[in-house]
Amino acid sequence: MAELLERYGAALVFLNVLAEQLGLPVPAMPTIMVAGAMAAEERFPIAALLAAVFPAAMLGNVILYSLGSRYGHRVMRLLCAIALSPDSCVRQTSLHFE
């Protein structure tokens, strides 16, 4: 991992955190921990680490929020279609989020 971070730097951290935030099964914590350890040894700039992690996390959250705002009700209907009482499921979930 350290070799990959030395080669690709903050771009790898950014993409890894963004992928995790978007729900892909990619763990970001090991990458962040290795980058943090390298930063402690002055082998990776801490400013670059912070500049990669925070925007990636925010961008992932903004994308998911936008998708949820636009298509959330459709997704909830689809998920609640398999529930015992679909109408109640959608109504209760909508009330919870409002």
PDB file of C-alpha atoms in Angstrom:
ATOM      1  CA  MET A   1       0.000   0.000   0.000  1.00  0.00           C
ATOM      2  CA  ALA A   2       2.826   2.372   0.840  1.00  0.00           C
ATOM      3  CA  GLU A   3       4.320   1.894  -2.625  1.00  0.00           C
ATOM      4  CA  LEU A   4       0.984   2.721  -4.247  1.00  0.00           C
ATOM      5  CA  LEU A   5       0.654   5.826  -2.105  1.00  0.00           C
ATOM      6  CA  GLU A   6       4.174   6.933  -2.981  1.00  0.00           C
ATOM      7  CA  ARG A   7       3.399   6.447  -6.665  1.00  0.00           C
ATOM      8  CA  TYR A   8      -0.160   7.832  -6.899  1.00  0.00           C
ATOM      9  CA  GLY A   9      -0.279  10.021  -3.797  1.00  0.00           C
ATOM     10  CA  ALA A  10      -3.357  12.000  -2.875  1.00  0.00           C
ATOM     11  CA  ALA A  11      -5.204  10.944  -6.041  1.00  0.00           C
ATOM     12  CA  LEU A  12      -5.344   7.362  -4.739  1.00  0.00           C
ATOM     13  CA  VAL A  13      -6.636   8.514  -1.368  1.00  0.00           C
ATOM     14  CA  PHE A  14      -9.253  10.747  -3.024  1.00  0.00           C
ATOM     15  CA  LEU A  15     -10.545   8.010  -5.327  1.00  0.00           C
ATOM     16  CA  ASN A  16     -10.544   5.419  -2.555  1.00  0.00           C
ATOM     17  CA  VAL A  17     -12.527   7.599  -0.145  1.00  0.00           C
ATOM     18  CA  LEU A  18     -14.932   8.691  -2.901  1.00  0.00           C
ATOM     19  CA  ALA A  19     -15.565   5.082  -3.924  1.00  0.00           C
ATOM     20  CA  GLU A  20     -16.329   4.109  -0.336  1.00  0.00           C
ATOM     21  CA  GLN A  21     -18.630   7.099   0.157  1.00  0.00           C
ATOM     22  CA  LEU A  22     -20.558   6.162  -2.976  1.00  0.00           C
ATOM     23  CA  GLY A  23     -21.236   2.736  -1.489  1.00  0.00           C
ATOM     24  CA  LEU A  24     -18.746   0.621  -3.396  1.00  0.00           C
ATOM     25  CA  PRO A  25     -17.306  -2.256  -1.362  1.00  0.00           C
ATOM     26  CA  VAL A  26     -13.886  -0.625  -1.096  1.00  0.00           C
ATOM     27  CA  PRO A  27     -12.534   0.058   2.399  1.00  0.00           C
ATOM     28  CA  ALA A  28     -10.956   3.504   2.675  1.00  0.00           C
ATOM     29  CA  MET A  29      -9.763   3.261   6.270  1.00  0.00           C
ATOM     30  CA  PRO A  30      -6.650   1.140   5.534  1.00  0.00           C
ATOM     31  CA  THR A  31      -5.541   3.616   2.872  1.00  0.00           C
ATOM     32  CA  ILE A  32      -6.093   6.572   5.193  1.00  0.00           C
ATOM     33  CA  MET A  33      -4.258   4.841   8.032  1.00  0.00           C
ATOM     34  CA  VAL A  34      -1.240   3.973   5.876  1.00  0.00           C
ATOM     35  CA  ALA A  35      -1.172   7.525   4.480  1.00  0.00           C
ATOM     36  CA  GLY A  36      -1.404   8.877   8.032  1.00  0.00           C
ATOM     37  CA  ALA A  37       1.476   6.674   9.166  1.00  0.00           C
ATOM     38  CA  MET A  38       3.502   7.820   6.177  1.00  0.00           C
ATOM     39  CA  ALA A  39       2.654  11.438   7.020  1.00  0.00           C
ATOM     40  CA  ALA A  40       3.920  10.880  10.573  1.00  0.00           C
ATOM     41  CA  GLU A  41       7.200   9.667   9.058  1.00  0.00           C
ATOM     42  CA  GLU A  42       7.187  12.698   6.719  1.00  0.00           C
ATOM     43  CA  ARG A  43       6.894  10.424   3.660  1.00  0.00           C
ATOM     44  CA  PHE A  44       3.459  11.785   2.690  1.00  0.00           C
ATOM     45  CA  PRO A  45       2.352  15.417   3.037  1.00  0.00           C
ATOM     46  CA  ILE A  46      -0.392  15.729   5.651  1.00  0.00           C
ATOM     47  CA  ALA A  47      -1.867  18.694   3.776  1.00  0.00           C
ATOM     48  CA  ALA A  48      -2.301  16.531   0.677  1.00  0.00           C
ATOM     49  CA  LEU A  49      -3.972  13.836   2.771  1.00  0.00           C
ATOM     50  CA  LEU A  50      -6.455  16.296   4.248  1.00  0.00           C
ATOM     51  CA  ALA A  51      -7.001  17.938   0.861  1.00  0.00           C
ATOM     52  CA  ALA A  52      -7.916  14.528  -0.572  1.00  0.00           C
ATOM     53  CA  VAL A  53     -10.049  13.059   2.223  1.00  0.00           C
ATOM     54  CA  PHE A  54     -12.417  15.920   3.016  1.00  0.00           C
ATOM     55  CA  PRO A  55     -13.429  16.852  -0.552  1.00  0.00           C
ATOM     56  CA  ALA A  56     -13.885  13.171  -1.486  1.00  0.00           C
ATOM     57  CA  ALA A  57     -16.141  12.574   1.520  1.00  0.00           C
ATOM     58  CA  MET A  58     -18.155  15.714   0.840  1.00  0.00           C
ATOM     59  CA  LEU A  59     -18.477  14.994  -2.884  1.00  0.00           C
ATOM     60  CA  GLY A  60     -19.687  11.464  -2.211  1.00  0.00           C
ATOM     61  CA  ASN A  61     -22.276  12.726   0.262  1.00  0.00           C
ATOM     62  CA  VAL A  62     -23.479  15.462  -2.106  1.00  0.00           C
ATOM     63  CA  ILE A  63     -23.873  12.966  -4.946  1.00  0.00           C
ATOM     64  CA  LEU A  64     -25.851  10.521  -2.795  1.00  0.00           C
ATOM     65  CA  TYR A  65     -27.980  13.323  -1.348  1.00  0.00           C
ATOM     66  CA  SER A  66     -28.784  14.589  -4.846  1.00  0.00           C
ATOM     67  CA  LEU A  67     -29.714  11.111  -6.037  1.00  0.00           C
ATOM     68  CA  GLY A  68     -31.821  10.540  -2.935  1.00  0.00           C
ATOM     69  CA  SER A  69     -33.614  13.856  -3.367  1.00  0.00           C
ATOM     70  CA  ARG A  70     -34.392  13.107  -6.978  1.00  0.00           C
ATOM     71  CA  TYR A  71     -35.049   9.357  -6.975  1.00  0.00           C
ATOM     72  CA  GLY A  72     -35.464   8.530  -3.280  1.00  0.00           C
ATOM     73  CA  HIS A  73     -39.219   8.011  -3.358  1.00  0.00           C
ATOM     74  CA  ARG A  74     -38.920   5.584  -6.287  1.00  0.00           C
ATOM     75  CA  VAL A  75     -36.209   3.643  -4.508  1.00  0.00           C
ATOM     76  CA  MET A  76     -38.287   3.475  -1.338  1.00  0.00           C
ATOM     77  CA  ARG A  77     -41.301   2.197  -3.281  1.00  0.00           C
ATOM     78  CA  LEU A  78     -39.122  -0.484  -4.839  1.00  0.00           C
ATOM     79  CA  LEU A  79     -37.663  -1.527  -1.478  1.00  0.00           C
ATOM     80  CA  CYS A  80     -41.019  -1.426   0.277  1.00  0.00           C
ATOM     81  CA  ALA A  81     -42.674  -3.479  -2.463  1.00  0.00           C
ATOM     82  CA  ILE A  82     -41.363  -6.606  -0.782  1.00  0.00           C
ATOM     83  CA  ALA A  83     -42.558  -5.505   2.671  1.00  0.00           C
ATOM     84  CA  LEU A  84     -45.679  -6.953   4.276  1.00  0.00           C
ATOM     85  CA  SER A  85     -47.518  -3.618   4.006  1.00  0.00           C
ATOM     86  CA  PRO A  86     -45.919  -1.591   1.186  1.00  0.00           C
ATOM     87  CA  ASP A  87     -48.046   1.560   1.554  1.00  0.00           C
ATOM     88  CA  SER A  88     -47.380   1.779   5.268  1.00  0.00           C
ATOM     89  CA  CYS A  89     -43.669   1.229   4.672  1.00  0.00           C
ATOM     90  CA  VAL A  90     -43.367   4.108   2.184  1.00  0.00           C
ATOM     91  CA  ARG A  91     -45.533   6.433   4.311  1.00  0.00           C
ATOM     92  CA  GLN A  92     -43.635   5.716   7.536  1.00  0.00           C
ATOM     93  CA  THR A  93     -40.247   6.087   5.876  1.00  0.00           C
ATOM     94  CA  SER A  94     -41.260   9.343   4.196  1.00  0.00           C
ATOM     95  CA  LEU A  95     -42.502  10.739   7.510  1.00  0.00           C
ATOM     96  CA  HIS A  96     -39.268   9.683   9.186  1.00  0.00           C
ATOM     97  CA  PHE A  97     -37.121  11.554   6.673  1.00  0.00           C
ATOM     98  CA  GLU A  98     -39.345  14.647   6.646  1.00  0.00           C
TER      99      GLU A  98
END
